Amino acid sequence: MITKFDLYRWKKAGMTNLGVNKLLKFFHRYDKKISLRQMGQVAQLKSIPNFIEQYKNQDVSKLREEYKIYPSFSLLDEIYPERLKEIYNPSVLLFYQGDIRLLKTPKLAFVGSRQASSQGIKAVQKIVTELNQNFMIVSGLAKGIDTASHLSAIKNKIPTIAVIGTGLDIFYPLENRKIQEYLAKNQLILSEYSVGEKPLRYHFPERNRIIAGLSHGVVVIEAKLRSGSLITCERALEEGRDIFAVPGNIADGFSDGCNHLIQQGAKLIYQAQDILEEYLYD
């Protein structure tokens, strides 16, 4: 029987999340033991010898202690959200802090610029307030729109989930330490990264697929043409999620991404009712 710790060991030995997904599909289909070399072949690893060497050299006791620092759930568990299962390359193992029951509630993702203007912050506050607790809020705990979304949710007593691109023991950005600690105790924080993992650049596009995967739709506020927010929208569109964009000033460039999304077929919104009518009045 495959355990969550098995998944952790494979990843720590250098197997990618996609590789673990391929391996899980193999075991589900064939239900038989295979060698480490065969595992590497099924996972289509670039360097099978490196994987074998790293796996055999693991200090299992130390690794188990590290793994147990935070609770986790896996693709094999009942609590794993169905929407997240549907996406390409779903996270095989997620660590968490807080109330895991929040995974069961309907969600909307809020994304946007790290350099949010006062108008962008007000737009977040307006829409979150008007949602009137019909959806919980998912975002990435970054500066700007993400932070405003979490804070607006808390102010309006709406549950909120933060998906972060570091280990749960890392505070990034550092100025969000207090809100991260609050969310860890009172809401929910998710990460597919183990203890001590830093905010590496490629972590954030990976994180974005989780934000999109958890949600019914994605609300975009103040996104530039080339931004992580548009990457989140791309992932969301690939998975059949709805995209809602708040239009912005055409002169300063801060909302060019939002305006482009509207041009490409995203729904223009200026109030929460524009979102709610897509779900509550079918």
mmCIF file of C-alpha atoms in Angstrom:
data_model
loop_
_atom_site.group_PDB
_atom_site.id
_atom_site.type_symbol
_atom_site.label_atom_id
_atom_site.label_comp_id
_atom_site.label_asym_id
_atom_site.label_seq_id
_atom_site.Cartn_x
_atom_site.Cartn_y
_atom_site.Cartn_z
ATOM 1 C CA MET A 1 0.000 0.000 0.000
ATOM 2 C CA ILE A 2 1.344 3.437 -0.976
ATOM 3 C CA THR A 3 1.527 5.923 1.897
ATOM 4 C CA LYS A 4 1.823 9.702 1.977
ATOM 5 C CA PHE A 5 5.346 9.272 3.272
ATOM 6 C CA ASP A 6 6.188 7.221 0.162
ATOM 7 C CA LEU A 7 5.108 10.176 -1.958
ATOM 8 C CA TYR A 8 7.261 12.465 0.159
ATOM 9 C CA ARG A 9 10.318 10.221 -0.188
ATOM 10 C CA TRP A 10 9.945 9.984 -3.958
ATOM 11 C CA LYS A 11 9.753 13.753 -4.317
ATOM 12 C CA LYS A 12 12.667 14.286 -1.940
ATOM 13 C CA ALA A 13 14.722 11.894 -4.063
ATOM 14 C CA GLY A 14 14.147 14.083 -7.102
ATOM 15 C CA MET A 15 10.954 12.731 -8.640
ATOM 16 C CA THR A 16 8.775 15.512 -10.023
ATOM 17 C CA ASN A 17 5.121 15.909 -9.084
ATOM 18 C CA LEU A 18 4.230 14.893 -12.646
ATOM 19 C CA GLY A 19 6.439 11.833 -12.313
ATOM 20 C CA VAL A 20 4.699 10.808 -9.090
ATOM 21 C CA ASN A 21 1.326 11.215 -10.819
ATOM 22 C CA LYS A 22 2.476 8.865 -13.585
ATOM 23 C CA LEU A 23 3.679 6.367 -11.003
ATOM 24 C CA LEU A 24 0.391 6.492 -9.101
ATOM 25 C CA LYS A 25 -1.537 5.813 -12.307
ATOM 26 C CA PHE A 26 0.730 2.839 -12.994
ATOM 27 C CA PHE A 27 0.182 1.367 -9.528
ATOM 28 C CA HIS A 28 -3.555 1.939 -9.769
ATOM 29 C CA ARG A 29 -3.614 0.015 -13.017
ATOM 30 C CA TYR A 30 -1.218 -2.825 -12.243
ATOM 31 C CA ASP A 31 -1.012 -3.081 -8.418
ATOM 32 C CA LYS A 32 2.403 -4.732 -8.317
ATOM 33 C CA LYS A 33 5.832 -4.049 -6.868
ATOM 34 C CA ILE A 34 8.533 -2.695 -9.157
ATOM 35 C CA SER A 35 12.170 -1.754 -8.695
ATOM 36 C CA LEU A 36 13.472 1.782 -8.194
ATOM 37 C CA ARG A 37 14.823 1.708 -11.739
ATOM 38 C CA GLN A 38 11.427 0.698 -13.107
ATOM 39 C CA MET A 39 9.808 3.429 -11.010
ATOM 40 C CA GLY A 40 12.133 5.961 -12.604
ATOM 41 C CA GLN A 41 11.232 4.644 -16.053
ATOM 42 C CA VAL A 42 7.495 4.884 -15.381
ATOM 43 C CA ALA A 43 7.941 8.422 -14.013
ATOM 44 C CA GLN A 44 10.049 9.286 -17.081
ATOM 45 C CA LEU A 45 12.826 10.808 -14.989
ATOM 46 C CA LYS A 46 15.682 12.599 -16.725
ATOM 47 C CA SER A 47 18.286 10.851 -14.570
ATOM 48 C CA ILE A 48 17.201 7.531 -13.107
ATOM 49 C CA PRO A 49 20.653 6.837 -11.545
ATOM 50 C CA ASN A 50 20.459 10.139 -9.624
ATOM 51 C CA PHE A 51 16.994 9.243 -8.311
ATOM 52 C CA ILE A 52 18.139 5.777 -7.195
ATOM 53 C CA GLU A 53 21.217 7.166 -5.493
ATOM 54 C CA GLN A 54 19.341 9.922 -3.677
ATOM 55 C CA TYR A 55 16.575 7.554 -2.606
ATOM 56 C CA LYS A 56 18.991 4.989 -1.182
ATOM 57 C CA ASN A 57 21.017 7.663 0.620
ATOM 58 C CA GLN A 58 18.033 9.187 2.414
ATOM 59 C CA ASP A 59 18.123 9.372 6.204
ATOM 60 C CA VAL A 60 14.644 7.920 6.582
ATOM 61 C CA SER A 61 14.276 8.723 10.295
ATOM 62 C CA LYS A 62 15.256 12.350 9.770
ATOM 63 C CA LEU A 63 13.056 12.607 6.712
ATOM 64 C CA ARG A 64 10.079 11.205 8.621
ATOM 65 C CA GLU A 65 10.547 13.774 11.390
ATOM 66 C CA GLU A 66 10.655 16.551 8.790
ATOM 67 C CA TYR A 67 7.566 15.172 7.057
ATOM 68 C CA LYS A 68 5.577 15.089 10.316
ATOM 69 C CA ILE A 69 6.163 18.743 11.218
ATOM 70 C CA TYR A 70 2.984 19.753 9.363
ATOM 71 C CA PRO A 71 -0.134 17.693 8.640
ATOM 72 C CA SER A 72 -0.766 16.762 5.031
ATOM 73 C CA PHE A 73 -3.250 15.152 2.699
ATOM 74 C CA SER A 74 -2.655 13.439 -0.605
ATOM 75 C CA LEU A 75 -4.289 12.621 -3.890
ATOM 76 C CA LEU A 76 -5.117 9.263 -2.298
ATOM 77 C CA ASP A 77 -7.217 10.791 0.510
ATOM 78 C CA GLU A 78 -10.973 11.353 0.575
ATOM 79 C CA ILE A 79 -10.594 14.972 1.673
ATOM 80 C CA TYR A 80 -8.727 15.840 -1.543
ATOM 81 C CA PRO A 81 -10.885 18.360 -3.491
ATOM 82 C CA GLU A 82 -12.526 16.899 -6.590
ATOM 83 C CA ARG A 83 -11.953 20.077 -8.589
ATOM 84 C CA LEU A 84 -8.249 19.937 -7.889
ATOM 85 C CA LYS A 85 -8.120 16.291 -8.948
ATOM 86 C CA GLU A 86 -9.392 17.294 -12.390
ATOM 87 C CA ILE A 87 -6.480 19.545 -13.307
ATOM 88 C CA TYR A 88 -3.384 18.611 -15.252
ATOM 89 C CA ASN A 89 -0.658 17.447 -12.854
ATOM 90 C CA PRO A 90 -2.595 17.786 -9.561
ATOM 91 C CA SER A 91 -0.476 18.125 -6.431
ATOM 92 C CA VAL A 92 0.125 14.629 -5.092
ATOM 93 C CA LEU A 93 0.827 15.871 -1.563
ATOM 94 C CA LEU A 94 -0.245 19.087 0.139
ATOM 95 C CA PHE A 95 0.830 20.306 3.567
ATOM 96 C CA TYR A 96 -1.532 22.522 5.515
ATOM 97 C CA GLN A 97 -2.120 24.655 8.564
ATOM 98 C CA GLY A 98 -5.566 25.536 9.821
ATOM 99 C CA ASP A 99 -9.078 24.256 9.182
ATOM 100 C CA ILE A 100 -8.993 21.573 6.496
ATOM 101 C CA ARG A 101 -12.812 21.519 6.416
ATOM 102 C CA LEU A 102 -12.666 24.714 4.349
ATOM 103 C CA LEU A 103 -11.726 22.554 1.367
ATOM 104 C CA LYS A 104 -15.361 21.495 1.114
ATOM 105 C CA THR A 105 -16.833 24.953 0.498
ATOM 106 C CA PRO A 106 -17.357 26.673 -2.909
ATOM 107 C CA LYS A 107 -14.445 28.933 -3.786
ATOM 108 C CA LEU A 108 -13.474 31.887 -5.957
ATOM 109 C CA ALA A 109 -9.868 32.803 -6.651
ATOM 110 C CA PHE A 110 -8.760 36.437 -6.479
ATOM 111 C CA VAL A 111 -5.547 37.402 -8.274
ATOM 112 C CA GLY A 112 -3.888 40.609 -9.404
ATOM 113 C CA SER A 113 -0.957 42.963 -9.179
ATOM 114 C CA ARG A 114 1.570 43.012 -6.354
ATOM 115 C CA GLN A 115 1.775 46.788 -6.898
ATOM 116 C CA ALA A 116 -1.930 47.366 -6.403
ATOM 117 C CA SER A 117 -3.300 50.902 -6.532
ATOM 118 C CA SER A 118 -5.777 52.288 -4.021
ATOM 119 C CA GLN A 119 -8.483 51.822 -6.675
ATOM 120 C CA GLY A 120 -7.536 48.179 -7.068
ATOM 121 C CA ILE A 121 -7.735 47.621 -3.309
ATOM 122 C CA LYS A 122 -11.155 49.311 -3.213
ATOM 123 C CA ALA A 123 -12.358 47.088 -6.073
ATOM 124 C CA VAL A 124 -11.345 43.985 -4.115
ATOM 125 C CA GLN A 125 -13.070 45.221 -0.974
ATOM 126 C CA LYS A 126 -16.258 46.081 -2.878
ATOM 127 C CA ILE A 127 -16.561 42.737 -4.654
ATOM 128 C CA VAL A 128 -15.639 40.591 -1.659
ATOM 129 C CA THR A 129 -18.154 42.448 0.530
ATOM 130 C CA GLU A 130 -20.902 42.090 -2.083
ATOM 131 C CA LEU A 131 -20.287 38.344 -2.421
ATOM 132 C CA ASN A 132 -22.113 38.167 0.899
ATOM 133 C CA GLN A 133 -20.444 34.908 1.974
ATOM 134 C CA ASN A 134 -21.680 32.924 -1.038
ATOM 135 C CA PHE A 135 -18.094 31.909 -1.846
ATOM 136 C CA MET A 136 -14.930 31.625 0.121
ATOM 137 C CA ILE A 137 -11.819 33.402 -1.164
ATOM 138 C CA VAL A 138 -8.667 31.693 -2.445
ATOM 139 C CA SER A 139 -5.508 33.666 -3.169
ATOM 140 C CA GLY A 140 -1.724 33.453 -2.981
ATOM 141 C CA LEU A 141 -0.767 35.665 0.001
ATOM 142 C CA ALA A 142 1.426 37.867 -2.187
ATOM 143 C CA LYS A 143 1.602 41.649 -1.822
ATOM 144 C CA GLY A 144 -1.133 43.805 -3.297
ATOM 145 C CA ILE A 145 -4.355 42.248 -4.559
ATOM 146 C CA ASP A 146 -3.727 38.873 -2.868
ATOM 147 C CA THR A 147 -3.264 40.448 0.549
ATOM 148 C CA ALA A 148 -6.257 42.742 0.051
ATOM 149 C CA SER A 149 -8.389 39.718 -0.868
ATOM 150 C CA HIS A 150 -7.477 37.770 2.273
ATOM 151 C CA LEU A 151 -7.948 40.819 4.507
ATOM 152 C CA SER A 152 -11.297 41.690 2.916
ATOM 153 C CA ALA A 153 -12.464 38.111 3.439
ATOM 154 C CA ILE A 154 -11.466 38.219 7.118
ATOM 155 C CA LYS A 155 -13.173 41.594 7.592
ATOM 156 C CA ASN A 156 -16.399 40.232 6.076
ATOM 157 C CA LYS A 157 -16.187 36.947 8.023
ATOM 158 C CA ILE A 158 -15.707 34.982 4.814
ATOM 159 C CA PRO A 159 -13.451 31.901 4.982
ATOM 160 C CA THR A 160 -10.217 32.240 3.014
ATOM 161 C CA ILE A 161 -7.475 29.896 1.821
ATOM 162 C CA ALA A 162 -3.915 30.988 1.033
ATOM 163 C CA VAL A 163 -1.856 28.835 -1.329
ATOM 164 C CA ILE A 164 1.809 29.689 -0.884
ATOM 165 C CA GLY A 165 4.947 29.022 -2.918
ATOM 166 C CA THR A 166 7.233 28.139 -0.010
ATOM 167 C CA GLY A 167 7.388 25.719 2.881
ATOM 168 C CA LEU A 168 4.832 26.497 5.588
ATOM 169 C CA ASP A 169 7.611 27.655 7.917
ATOM 170 C CA ILE A 170 8.728 30.395 5.513
ATOM 171 C CA PHE A 171 7.135 33.852 5.563
ATOM 172 C CA TYR A 172 7.044 35.414 2.108
ATOM 173 C CA PRO A 173 6.754 38.277 1.741
ATOM 174 C CA LEU A 174 8.121 38.882 5.227
ATOM 175 C CA GLU A 175 5.741 41.781 5.870
ATOM 176 C CA ASN A 176 2.826 39.331 5.619
ATOM 177 C CA ARG A 177 4.057 37.285 8.573
ATOM 178 C CA LYS A 178 1.233 38.376 10.894
ATOM 179 C CA ILE A 179 -1.514 37.622 8.382
ATOM 180 C CA GLN A 180 0.099 34.273 7.527
ATOM 181 C CA GLU A 181 0.187 33.353 11.215
ATOM 182 C CA TYR A 182 -3.456 34.415 11.571
ATOM 183 C CA LEU A 183 -4.544 32.352 8.568
ATOM 184 C CA ALA A 184 -2.613 29.344 9.865
ATOM 185 C CA LYS A 185 -4.576 29.456 13.133
ATOM 186 C CA ASN A 186 -8.004 30.578 11.943
ATOM 187 C CA GLN A 187 -8.357 29.839 8.223
ATOM 188 C CA LEU A 188 -6.305 27.544 5.954
ATOM 189 C CA ILE A 189 -2.888 27.662 4.303
ATOM 190 C CA LEU A 190 -1.797 25.111 1.695
ATOM 191 C CA SER A 191 1.601 24.335 0.214
ATOM 192 C CA GLU A 192 3.030 21.500 -1.852
ATOM 193 C CA TYR A 193 6.520 22.423 -0.652
ATOM 194 C CA SER A 194 8.290 20.851 2.303
ATOM 195 C CA VAL A 195 9.761 22.538 5.363
ATOM 196 C CA GLY A 196 12.416 25.119 4.582
ATOM 197 C CA GLU A 197 11.727 25.427 0.847
ATOM 198 C CA LYS A 198 12.429 28.986 -0.309
ATOM 199 C CA PRO A 199 10.354 31.193 -2.649
ATOM 200 C CA LEU A 200 11.968 30.062 -5.886
ATOM 201 C CA ARG A 201 10.733 31.696 -9.088
ATOM 202 C CA TYR A 202 9.273 28.515 -10.604
ATOM 203 C CA HIS A 203 7.256 27.772 -7.449
ATOM 204 C CA PHE A 204 4.756 30.508 -8.200
ATOM 205 C CA PRO A 205 3.460 29.285 -11.582
ATOM 206 C CA GLU A 206 3.165 25.866 -9.900
ATOM 207 C CA ARG A 207 1.232 27.432 -7.040
ATOM 208 C CA ASN A 208 -1.045 29.214 -9.509
ATOM 209 C CA ARG A 209 -2.386 25.946 -10.903
ATOM 210 C CA ILE A 210 -3.546 24.999 -7.389
ATOM 211 C CA ILE A 211 -5.281 28.344 -6.870
ATOM 212 C CA ALA A 212 -7.113 27.935 -10.185
ATOM 213 C CA GLY A 213 -7.805 24.246 -9.611
ATOM 214 C CA LEU A 214 -9.503 24.770 -6.254
ATOM 215 C CA SER A 215 -11.891 27.418 -7.562
ATOM 216 C CA HIS A 216 -15.086 27.704 -9.567
ATOM 217 C CA GLY A 217 -13.737 30.854 -11.206
ATOM 218 C CA VAL A 218 -10.937 33.408 -11.072
ATOM 219 C CA VAL A 219 -11.463 37.124 -10.420
ATOM 220 C CA VAL A 220 -8.680 39.284 -11.892
ATOM 221 C CA ILE A 221 -8.050 42.826 -10.662
ATOM 222 C CA GLU A 222 -5.239 45.091 -11.907
ATOM 223 C CA ALA A 223 -3.146 42.643 -13.905
ATOM 224 C CA LYS A 224 -0.532 43.716 -16.417
ATOM 225 C CA LEU A 225 -0.174 41.971 -19.776
ATOM 226 C CA ARG A 226 2.784 39.909 -18.600
ATOM 227 C CA SER A 227 2.020 38.804 -15.082
ATOM 228 C CA GLY A 228 1.560 35.804 -12.851
ATOM 229 C CA SER A 229 -2.145 36.624 -12.723
ATOM 230 C CA LEU A 230 -2.488 35.920 -16.438
ATOM 231 C CA ILE A 231 -0.626 32.632 -15.954
ATOM 232 C CA THR A 232 -3.227 31.716 -13.328
ATOM 233 C CA CYS A 233 -5.961 32.590 -15.828
ATOM 234 C CA GLU A 234 -4.329 30.450 -18.496
ATOM 235 C CA ARG A 235 -4.303 27.491 -16.099
ATOM 236 C CA ALA A 236 -7.908 28.229 -15.157
ATOM 237 C CA LEU A 237 -9.053 28.373 -18.796
ATOM 238 C CA GLU A 238 -7.289 25.090 -19.530
ATOM 239 C CA GLU A 239 -9.315 23.506 -16.744
ATOM 240 C CA GLY A 240 -12.629 25.035 -17.807
ATOM 241 C CA ARG A 241 -12.878 27.604 -15.025
ATOM 242 C CA ASP A 242 -14.685 30.925 -15.414
ATOM 243 C CA ILE A 243 -12.638 34.138 -15.717
ATOM 244 C CA PHE A 244 -13.999 37.427 -14.347
ATOM 245 C CA ALA A 245 -12.029 40.605 -15.023
ATOM 246 C CA VAL A 246 -12.414 44.094 -13.589
ATOM 247 C CA PRO A 247 -11.685 46.644 -16.360
ATOM 248 C CA GLY A 248 -9.164 49.378 -15.704
ATOM 249 C CA ASN A 249 -7.521 52.550 -16.912
ATOM 250 C CA ILE A 250 -6.150 52.194 -20.455
ATOM 251 C CA ALA A 251 -3.497 54.887 -19.914
ATOM 252 C CA ASP A 252 -1.342 53.528 -17.085
ATOM 253 C CA GLY A 253 -0.959 49.897 -18.205
ATOM 254 C CA PHE A 254 -1.800 48.450 -14.787
ATOM 255 C CA SER A 255 -4.966 46.768 -16.061
ATOM 256 C CA ASP A 256 -3.873 45.907 -19.601
ATOM 257 C CA GLY A 257 -4.012 42.211 -18.680
ATOM 258 C CA CYS A 258 -7.596 42.549 -17.421
ATOM 259 C CA ASN A 259 -8.669 44.502 -20.488
ATOM 260 C CA HIS A 260 -7.004 41.919 -22.722
ATOM 261 C CA LEU A 261 -8.826 39.078 -20.945
ATOM 262 C CA ILE A 262 -12.149 40.864 -21.498
ATOM 263 C CA GLN A 263 -11.263 41.291 -25.161
ATOM 264 C CA GLN A 264 -10.593 37.539 -25.302
ATOM 265 C CA GLY A 265 -13.954 36.623 -23.763
ATOM 266 C CA ALA A 266 -13.581 36.927 -19.978
ATOM 267 C CA LYS A 267 -16.661 38.338 -18.296
ATOM 268 C CA LEU A 268 -16.377 42.046 -17.462
ATOM 269 C CA ILE A 269 -17.466 42.666 -13.892
ATOM 270 C CA TYR A 270 -17.872 45.737 -11.714
ATOM 271 C CA GLN A 271 -19.945 44.194 -8.938
ATOM 272 C CA ALA A 272 -20.288 40.790 -7.259
ATOM 273 C CA GLN A 273 -23.748 40.335 -8.754
ATOM 274 C CA ASP A 274 -22.051 39.867 -12.134
ATOM 275 C CA ILE A 275 -20.337 36.796 -10.677
ATOM 276 C CA LEU A 276 -23.200 35.458 -8.588
ATOM 277 C CA GLU A 277 -25.622 35.398 -11.497
ATOM 278 C CA GLU A 278 -23.355 32.849 -13.219
ATOM 279 C CA TYR A 279 -23.813 30.381 -10.355
ATOM 280 C CA LEU A 280 -26.881 31.188 -8.298
ATOM 281 C CA TYR A 281 -29.509 31.847 -10.930
ATOM 282 C CA ASP A 282 -29.057 29.070 -13.504
#
